[in-house]
Coordinates of N, CA and C in Angstrom, one line a residue:
N1177 N 101.4 131.9 91.5 CA 102.2 131.5 92.5 C 101.9 130.0 93.0
L1178 N 103.0 129.2 93.3 CA 102.8 128.0 93.9 C 103.5 127.8 95.3
Y1179 N 102.8 127.5 96.2 CA 103.1 127.2 97.6 C 102.9 125.8 98.0
E1180 N 104.0 125.4 98.9 CA 103.8 124.3 99.7 C 103.2 124.5 101.0
A1181 N 102.2 123.8 101.5 CA 101.7 124.0 102.5 C 101.9 122.9 103.6
K1182 N 102.5 123.4 104.7 CA 103.0 122.5 105.9 C 102.2 122.8 107.1
V1183 N 100.9 122.2 107.4 CA 100.1 122.2 108.3 C 99.7 124.0 108.3
S1184 N 99.2 124.3 107.0 CA 98.8 125.6 106.9 C 97.4 125.7 106.2
D1185 N 96.8 126.7 106.4 CA 95.3 126.8 105.9 C 94.9 128.1 105.5
F1186 N 93.8 128.3 104.7 CA 93.2 129.7 104.3 C 92.4 130.3 105.3
V1187 N 92.9 130.3 106.5 CA 92.2 131.0 107.5 C 93.1 131.9 108.3
A1188 N 92.6 132.9 109.0 CA 93.5 133.8 109.7 C 94.1 132.9 110.9
G1189 N 95.5 133.3 111.0 CA 96.3 132.6 112.0 C 96.9 131.4 111.6
R1190 N 96.6 130.9 110.4 CA 97.1 129.6 110.0 C 97.9 129.7 108.6
T1191 N 98.4 130.8 108.4 CA 99.1 131.0 107.1 C 100.6 130.9 107.2
A1192 N 101.3 130.9 108.3 CA 102.7 131.0 108.6 C 103.5 130.0 107.9
H1193 N 103.0 128.8 107.6 CA 103.8 127.8 107.1 C 103.6 127.5 105.5
F1194 N 103.0 128.4 104.7 CA 103.0 128.3 103.4 C 104.3 128.8 102.9
E1195 N 104.9 127.9 102.0 CA 106.4 128.2 101.5 C 106.3 128.5 100.0
L1196 N 106.6 129.7 99.6 CA 106.6 129.9 98.2 C 107.6 129.1 97.5
E1197 N 107.1 128.1 96.5 CA 108.0 127.4 95.7 C 108.3 128.1 94.3
E1198 N 107.4 128.6 93.7 CA 107.4 129.4 92.4 C 106.6 130.6 92.3
E1199 N 107.0 131.4 91.6 CA 106.2 132.7 91.3 C 106.5 133.1 89.9
D1200 N 105.4 133.7 89.2 CA 105.4 134.0 87.9 C 105.1 135.5 87.6
G1201 N 105.0 136.3 88.7 CA 104.6 137.5 88.5 C 103.3 138.0 88.4
L1202 N 102.4 137.2 88.3 CA 100.9 137.5 88.1 C 100.4 138.1 89.5
W1203 N 100.8 137.6 90.6 CA 100.3 137.9 91.9 C 101.5 138.2 92.8
E1204 N 101.3 139.1 93.8 CA 102.2 139.5 94.8 C 102.3 138.2 95.8
P1205 N 103.6 137.6 95.8 CA 103.6 136.5 96.8 C 103.2 136.8 98.2
Y1206 N 102.3 135.8 98.8 CA 101.8 136.0 100.1 C 100.8 137.0 100.3
A1207 N 100.8 138.0 99.4 CA 99.5 138.9 99.5 C 98.4 138.2 98.9
D1208 N 98.6 137.4 98.0 CA 97.4 136.7 97.4 C 96.8 135.6 98.2
I1209 N 97.7 135.0 99.2 CA 97.0 134.1 100.3 C 96.1 135.1 101.2
Q1210 N 96.7 136.1 101.7 CA 96.0 137.0 102.7 C 94.5 137.5 101.9
A1211 N 94.9 137.8 100.7 CA 93.5 138.2 100.0 C 92.4 137.1 100.1
A1212 N 92.8 135.8 99.7 CA 92.0 134.7 99.9 C 91.4 134.5 101.3
V1213 N 92.3 134.6 102.2 CA 92.0 134.4 103.6 C 90.8 135.4 104.1
D1214 N 91.1 136.7 103.6 CA 90.1 137.7 104.0 C 88.8 137.6 103.2
T1215 N 88.8 137.2 102.0 CA 87.6 136.8 101.3 C 86.9 135.9 101.9
I1216 N 87.5 134.7 102.1 CA 86.7 133.5 102.7 C 86.1 133.8 104.1
G1217 N 87.0 134.5 104.9 CA 86.6 134.8 106.4 C 85.6 135.9 106.4
G1218 N 85.3 136.6 105.4 CA 84.3 137.5 105.4 C 82.9 137.2 104.7
A1219 N 82.9 135.8 104.5 CA 81.7 135.3 103.8 C 80.8 134.8 104.9
S1220 N 79.6 134.9 104.8 CA 78.5 134.5 105.9 C 78.3 133.0 105.4
A1221 N 77.5 132.3 106.2 CA 77.2 131.0 105.9 C 76.4 130.9 104.6
A1222 N 75.6 131.8 104.2 CA 74.7 131.9 103.0 C 75.6 132.1 101.8
E1223 N 76.8 132.9 102.0 CA 77.6 133.1 100.9 C 78.8 132.3 100.8
Y1224 N 78.8 131.3 101.7 CA 80.1 130.4 101.7 C 80.3 129.8 100.4
V1225 N 79.4 128.9 99.9 CA 79.6 128.1 98.7 C 80.0 129.0 97.5
G1226 N 79.2 130.2 97.4 CA 79.8 131.0 96.3 C 81.0 131.7 96.4
T1227 N 81.4 132.0 97.6 CA 82.7 132.6 97.9 C 83.8 131.5 97.6
L1228 N 83.7 130.2 98.1 CA 84.5 129.2 97.8 C 84.8 129.1 96.2
G1229 N 83.7 129.2 95.6 CA 83.7 129.1 94.1 C 84.5 130.2 93.4
E1230 N 84.3 131.5 94.0 CA 85.2 132.7 93.6 C 86.7 132.4 93.9
V1231 N 87.1 131.9 95.0 CA 88.5 131.8 95.3 C 89.1 130.5 94.8
F1232 N 88.3 129.4 94.6 CA 88.9 128.1 94.3 C 88.1 127.6 93.3
D1233 N 88.9 126.6 92.3 CA 87.8 125.8 91.5 C 87.1 124.9 92.4
L1234 N 85.9 125.2 92.5 CA 85.1 124.5 93.6 C 85.0 123.0 93.4
E1235 N 84.7 122.7 92.1 CA 84.5 121.1 91.8 C 85.8 120.4 92.0
R1236 N 86.8 120.9 91.7 CA 88.1 120.2 92.1 C 88.4 120.2 93.6
L1237 N 88.0 121.4 94.3 CA 88.1 121.3 95.6 C 87.4 120.3 96.4
L1238 N 86.1 120.1 96.0 CA 85.2 119.1 96.6 C 85.7 117.7 96.1
R1239 N 86.0 117.7 95.0 CA 86.6 116.3 94.7 C 87.9 115.9 95.5
L1240 N 88.7 116.8 95.7 CA 89.8 116.6 96.4 C 89.4 116.1 98.0
W1241 N 88.5 116.9 98.4 CA 88.1 116.5 99.7 C 87.3 115.1 99.7
A1242 N 86.6 114.8 98.9 CA 85.9 113.5 98.8 C 86.9 112.3 98.8
I1243 N 88.0 112.7 97.9 CA 89.0 111.6 97.8 C 89.7 111.4 99.1
E1244 N 90.0 112.5 99.7 CA 90.7 112.4 101.1 C 89.8 111.6 102.1
L1245 N 88.6 112.1 102.1 CA 87.6 111.4 103.2 C 87.3 110.0 102.8
V1246 N 87.2 109.5 101.4 CA 86.9 108.2 101.1 C 88.0 107.2 101.3
T1247 N 89.3 107.9 101.0 CA 90.5 106.9 101.2 C 91.1 107.1 102.7
T1248 N 90.4 107.9 103.6 CA 90.8 108.3 105.0 C 92.3 108.6 104.9
N1249 N 92.7 109.5 104.1 CA 94.1 110.1 104.2 C 94.2 111.1 105.3
E1250 N 94.8 110.5 106.4 CA 95.0 111.2 107.6 C 96.0 112.4 107.5
D1251 N 96.7 112.6 106.6 CA 97.8 113.5 106.6 C 97.8 114.5 105.4
G1252 N 96.5 114.5 104.8 CA 96.2 115.6 103.7 C 95.7 116.8 104.2
Y1253 N 94.9 117.5 103.3 CA 94.2 118.7 103.7 C 93.3 118.6 104.6
V1254 N 92.2 117.7 104.4 CA 91.0 117.5 105.2 C 91.3 117.2 106.5
M1255 N 92.2 116.2 107.0 CA 92.3 115.8 108.3 C 93.6 116.4 108.9
N1256 N 94.3 117.2 108.2 CA 95.6 117.7 109.0 C 96.0 119.1 108.3
A1257 N 95.3 119.5 107.4 CA 95.9 120.9 106.5 C 97.2 120.6 106.2
N1258 N 97.6 119.7 105.7 CA 99.1 119.3 105.3 C 99.2 118.6 104.1
N1259 N 100.2 118.5 103.7 CA 100.7 117.6 102.3 C 99.9 118.1 101.1
Y1260 N 99.9 119.3 100.8 CA 99.2 119.7 99.6 C 100.0 121.2 99.2
L1261 N 99.9 121.4 97.9 CA 100.4 122.5 97.2 C 99.2 123.3 96.8
A1262 N 99.4 124.7 97.0 CA 98.3 125.7 96.8 C 99.0 126.5 95.5
Y1263 N 98.0 126.3 94.4 CA 98.6 127.0 93.3 C 97.5 128.1 92.8
H1264 N 98.0 129.3 92.7 CA 97.2 130.5 92.2 C 97.4 130.8 90.8
G1265 N 96.7 130.3 89.9 CA 96.7 130.6 88.6 C 96.3 131.9 88.0
Q1266 N 95.7 131.8 86.8 CA 95.2 133.2 86.1 C 94.2 133.9 87.0
E1267 N 93.3 132.9 87.7 CA 92.1 133.5 88.5 C 92.0 133.0 89.8
R1268 N 91.7 131.6 89.9 CA 91.3 130.9 91.0 C 92.5 129.9 91.5
W1269 N 92.3 129.6 92.7 CA 93.3 128.7 93.5 C 92.7 127.3 93.2
T1270 N 93.9 126.4 93.1 CA 93.7 125.0 93.1 C 94.6 124.3 94.2
L1271 N 93.9 123.4 94.8 CA 94.8 122.6 95.9 C 95.2 121.3 95.1
V1272 N 96.4 120.9 95.3 CA 97.0 119.8 94.7 C 97.5 118.9 95.8
P1273 N 97.1 117.7 95.9 CA 97.7 116.8 97.1 C 98.9 116.3 96.7
W1274 N 99.8 116.0 97.6 CA 101.2 115.3 97.5 C 101.4 114.6 98.8
G1275 N 102.3 113.5 98.6 CA 102.6 112.9 99.9 C 101.3 112.0 100.4
S1276 N 100.6 111.6 99.6 CA 99.4 111.0 100.0 C 99.7 109.5 100.3
D1277 N 100.5 109.2 101.4 CA 100.9 107.8 101.8 C 100.1 107.3 103.1
Q1278 N 99.2 108.1 103.4 CA 98.4 107.4 104.7 C 97.0 107.1 104.5
G1279 N 96.6 107.0 103.2 CA 95.3 106.2 103.0 C 95.2 105.0 102.9
F1280 N 93.9 104.5 102.8 CA 93.6 103.1 102.7 C 94.0 102.2 103.7
R1281 N 94.0 102.7 104.8 CA 94.6 101.8 106.1 C 93.7 101.8 107.3
W1282 N 92.6 102.6 107.3 CA 91.7 102.5 108.5 C 90.3 103.0 108.0
Y1283 N 89.6 102.3 108.7 CA 88.1 102.6 108.5 C 87.7 103.8 109.3
R1284 N 87.0 104.7 108.8 CA 86.4 105.9 109.7 C 84.9 106.0 109.0
D1285 N 84.0 106.1 109.8 CA 82.7 106.6 109.4 C 82.8 107.9 108.6
I1286 N 82.3 108.0 107.5 CA 82.3 109.1 106.7 C 81.5 110.3 107.2
T1287 N 80.9 110.0 108.2 CA 79.9 111.1 108.9 C 80.6 111.7 110.1
D1288 N 81.6 110.9 110.5 CA 82.4 111.4 111.7 C 83.4 112.8 111.4
L1289 N 82.9 113.7 111.9 CA 83.7 114.8 111.6 C 84.9 115.3 112.5
S1290 N 84.9 114.4 113.5 CA 86.1 114.8 114.5 C 87.7 114.8 114.0
P1291 N 87.8 114.1 113.1 CA 89.3 114.2 112.6 C 89.6 115.3 112.0
I1292 N 88.4 116.1 111.4 CA 88.7 117.2 110.4 C 89.4 118.4 110.9
R1293 N 90.6 118.7 110.3 CA 91.4 119.9 110.8 C 91.6 120.9 109.8
G1294 N 91.3 120.6 108.5 CA 91.2 121.5 107.3 C 89.9 122.4 107.7
E1295 N 90.2 123.7 107.8 CA 89.0 124.6 108.4 C 88.1 124.9 107.2
L1296 N 88.5 124.9 106.2 CA 87.6 125.1 105.1 C 86.6 124.1 104.9
T1297 N 87.0 122.8 105.0 CA 86.2 121.7 105.1 C 85.2 121.5 106.1
A1298 N 85.9 121.8 107.5 CA 85.0 122.0 108.7 C 83.9 122.9 108.7
R1299 N 84.3 124.2 107.9 CA 83.2 125.0 107.9 C 82.2 124.7 106.8
C1300 N 82.7 124.0 105.7 CA 81.7 123.4 104.7 C 80.6 122.5 105.3
E1301 N 81.1 121.6 106.3 CA 80.3 120.7 106.8 C 79.2 121.3 107.6
G1302 N 79.3 122.4 108.2 CA 78.3 123.0 108.9 C 77.4 124.0 108.0
V1303 N 77.6 124.1 106.8 CA 76.7 124.9 105.8 C 75.9 123.8 105.0
P1304 N 74.7 123.8 105.1 CA 73.9 122.8 104.3 C 74.0 122.6 103.0
E1305 N 74.2 123.7 102.2 CA 74.3 123.6 100.8 C 75.8 123.0 100.5
C1306 N 76.8 123.4 101.2 CA 78.2 122.9 101.0 C 78.3 121.4 101.4
H1307 N 77.6 121.2 102.5 CA 77.6 119.8 103.1 C 77.0 118.8 101.8
G1308 N 75.9 119.3 101.3 CA 75.1 118.7 100.5 C 76.1 118.4 99.1
R1309 N 76.8 119.4 98.8 CA 77.6 119.3 97.5 C 78.8 118.4 97.7
L1310 N 79.3 118.4 99.1 CA 80.4 117.5 99.2 C 80.0 116.0 99.3
E1311 N 78.7 115.8 100.0 CA 78.3 114.5 99.8 C 78.0 114.0 98.5
T1312 N 77.6 114.8 97.7 CA 77.3 114.4 96.3 C 78.6 114.1 95.6
A1313 N 79.8 114.8 95.9 CA 81.1 114.6 95.3 C 81.5 113.2 95.9
I1314 N 81.2 113.0 97.2 CA 81.8 111.5 97.7 C 80.9 110.5 97.0
L1315 N 79.6 110.6 96.8 CA 78.8 109.5 96.2 C 79.2 109.4 94.6
D1316 N 79.5 110.5 94.0 CA 80.0 110.5 92.6 C 81.4 109.7 92.5
L1317 N 82.2 110.0 93.6 CA 83.6 109.3 93.6 C 83.4 107.7 93.7
V1318 N 82.4 107.4 94.7 CA 82.1 106.0 95.0 C 81.6 105.4 93.8
A1319 N 80.8 106.0 92.9 CA 80.2 105.4 91.5 C 81.5 105.1 90.7
D1320 N 82.4 106.2 90.6 CA 83.5 106.1 89.8 C 84.5 105.0 90.2
W1321 N 84.7 104.9 91.4 CA 85.4 103.8 92.0 C 84.9 102.5 91.6
E1322 N 83.6 102.2 91.5 CA 83.0 101.0 91.2 C 82.9 100.6 89.6
Q1323 N 82.6 101.8 89.0 CA 82.6 101.6 87.5 C 83.8 101.5 86.8
G1324 N 85.1 102.1 87.4 CA 86.2 101.9 87.0 C 87.0 100.6 87.5
D1325 N 86.2 99.9 88.4 CA 86.8 98.6 88.9 C 88.1 99.0 89.5
F1326 N 88.1 99.8 90.4 CA 89.4 100.2 91.2 C 89.9 99.0 92.0
A1327 N 88.9 98.2 92.4 CA 89.4 97.0 93.2 C 90.5 96.1 92.5
A1328 N 90.0 96.0 91.1 CA 90.8 95.1 90.1 C 92.2 95.7 90.0
M1329 N 92.2 97.1 89.7 CA 93.3 97.9 89.6 C 94.3 97.7 90.7
V1330 N 93.7 98.0 91.9 CA 94.6 97.9 93.1 C 95.1 96.3 93.4
S1331 N 94.3 95.4 93.0 CA 94.7 94.0 93.0 C 95.9 93.6 92.2
A1332 N 95.9 94.3 91.1 CA 97.0 94.0 89.9 C 98.1 94.8 90.5
E1333 N 98.2 95.9 90.9 CA 99.3 96.7 91.6 C 99.8 96.0 92.7
A1334 N 99.0 95.5 93.6 CA 99.5 94.8 94.8 C 100.2 93.5 94.5
A1335 N 99.8 92.9 93.5 CA 100.6 91.7 93.1 C 102.0 92.0 92.6
V1336 N 102.2 93.3 92.0 CA 103.4 93.8 91.6 C 104.4 94.2 92.7
I1337 N 103.8 94.8 93.7 CA 104.7 95.6 94.6 C 104.9 94.7 95.9
Q1338 N 104.0 93.8 96.3 CA 104.1 93.2 97.5 C 105.5 92.4 97.9
G1339 N 106.1 91.8 96.9 CA 107.4 91.2 97.1 C 108.5 92.3 97.3
D1340 N 108.5 93.3 96.4 CA 109.5 94.3 96.6 C 109.3 95.2 98.0
C1341 N 108.0 95.4 98.4 CA 107.8 96.0 99.6 C 108.3 95.2 100.9
E1342 N 108.2 93.9 100.8 CA 108.5 93.0 101.9 C 110.0 93.0 102.0
A1343 N 110.7 93.1 100.7 CA 112.2 93.1 100.7 C 112.8 94.4 101.0
D1344 N 112.0 95.5 101.0 CA 112.7 96.9 101.4 C 112.9 97.2 102.9
P1345 N 114.1 97.1 103.3 CA 114.2 97.4 104.6 C 113.9 98.9 105.1
R1346 N 113.8 99.7 104.3 CA 113.4 101.2 104.6 C 112.0 101.4 104.6
A1347 N 111.1 100.4 104.2 CA 109.7 100.6 104.1 C 109.1 101.1 105.5
P1348 N 108.3 102.3 105.5 CA 107.9 102.9 106.7 C 106.8 102.3 107.2
L1349 N 105.9 101.6 106.4 CA 104.6 101.2 106.8 C 104.8 99.6 106.5
P1350 N 103.8 98.7 107.3 CA 103.9 97.4 106.9 C 103.4 97.1 105.6
C1351 N 103.8 96.2 104.9 CA 103.5 95.7 103.6 C 102.3 94.7 103.5
D1352 N 101.2 95.4 103.9 CA 100.0 94.7 104.1 C 99.0 95.1 102.8
T1353 N 99.3 94.4 101.7 CA 98.4 94.8 100.4 C 97.0 94.1 100.5
A1354 N 97.1 93.1 101.3 CA 95.9 92.3 101.5 C 94.7 93.0 102.1
S1355 N 95.0 93.7 103.2 CA 94.0 94.5 104.0 C 93.7 95.9 103.3
M1356 N 94.5 96.3 102.6 CA 94.4 97.4 101.5 C 93.5 97.2 100.6
L1357 N 93.5 95.9 100.0 CA 92.7 95.5 98.8 C 91.4 95.4 99.4
Q1358 N 91.1 94.7 100.6 CA 89.9 94.5 101.3 C 89.2 95.8 101.6
F1359 N 89.9 96.9 102.0 CA 89.4 98.2 102.2 C 88.8 98.7 100.9
V1360 N 89.6 98.5 99.9 CA 89.1 99.2 98.6 C 87.8 98.4 98.0
K1361 N 87.8 97.1 98.4 CA 86.5 96.3 97.9 C 85.3 96.8 98.9
D1362 N 85.5 97.0 100.0 CA 84.5 97.3 101.1 C 84.0 98.8 101.1
R1363 N 84.9 99.6 100.8 CA 84.7 101.2 101.0 C 83.4 101.6 100.3
P1364 N 83.1 101.3 99.1 CA 82.0 101.9 98.7 C 80.6 101.6 99.3
A1365 N 80.4 100.3 99.6 CA 79.3 100.0 100.4 C 79.2 100.6 101.7
T1366 N 80.4 100.5 102.4 CA 80.3 101.0 103.8 C 79.9 102.6 103.8
I1367 N 80.5 103.4 102.8 CA 80.0 104.7 102.7 C 78.6 105.1 102.3
R1368 N 78.0 104.2 101.4 CA 76.7 104.3 101.1 C 75.8 104.0 102.3
Q1369 N 76.1 103.0 103.1 CA 75.5 102.6 104.3 C 75.5 103.7 105.4
E1370 N 76.7 104.3 105.5 CA 76.9 105.5 106.4 C 76.1 106.8 106.1
L1371 N 75.9 106.9 104.6 CA 75.2 108.1 104.3 C 73.7 107.8 104.1
G1372 N 73.4 106.7 104.3 CA 71.9 106.3 104.0 C 71.7 106.5 102.4
A1373 N 72.6 106.1 101.7 CA 72.4 106.3 100.2 C 72.1 104.8 99.6
P1374 N 71.2 104.8 98.6 CA 70.8 103.5 97.9 C 72.3 103.2 97.2

C-alpha cells in the first residue's frame, strides 16, 4: 500500500490524513497503518530501536531524518509530519519524501529539538540508543556531503537556474542561490561544531 501523508504520523490520533494512493492486495488498507501505530506505541524505551527496525527499514528512516535535519527542511516528516509518502511493501514500511522545497534556507542548531513535530523522531531523541544512531546518520551524511563535493554540484546547478528563477513570475520563493550555496558550504562545519564532533 502507498499512502500520501498530509500532517499525519504513525501515532495514535494522528492517522486521519493518510490518503491511500495505491494498493496491491498484500495488506488491508488502513489496517496496516493501525497495526504499525499499535506496535510502535506499545514499545518501551528499551524496545524502541528494535521496534522501529521491525516496522520500518531503519537505516533508510534514520537517513531520511538526517537529511531533513541537516537541510533544515521545515515541511517534511521531521519538522511537520508532512510531505512524505508511506509505502508498505512486502514486510516493512518506507517513508519517501516529496515536495522538499523548504530546505537550505535557514540555519538551525542541529541539537535544537523544538521544531520537531514528527513524533517518531521526537521519541527517538529521547532514547539514548536511537539518538546515538541518528547522530551517527547525521555525521555520515555530512561526510558524504563533503566527499561528494555537494557544494560544487549546487554551485553548478545554481548557475543554470538563477536566470530562469529570476524570470519566473510564479516563483514562490526568492531566487537567492548565493545564500543557498553559502549554506551548503558552511553546513558540515556548523553541524560538527554543534555536535562537538571532530
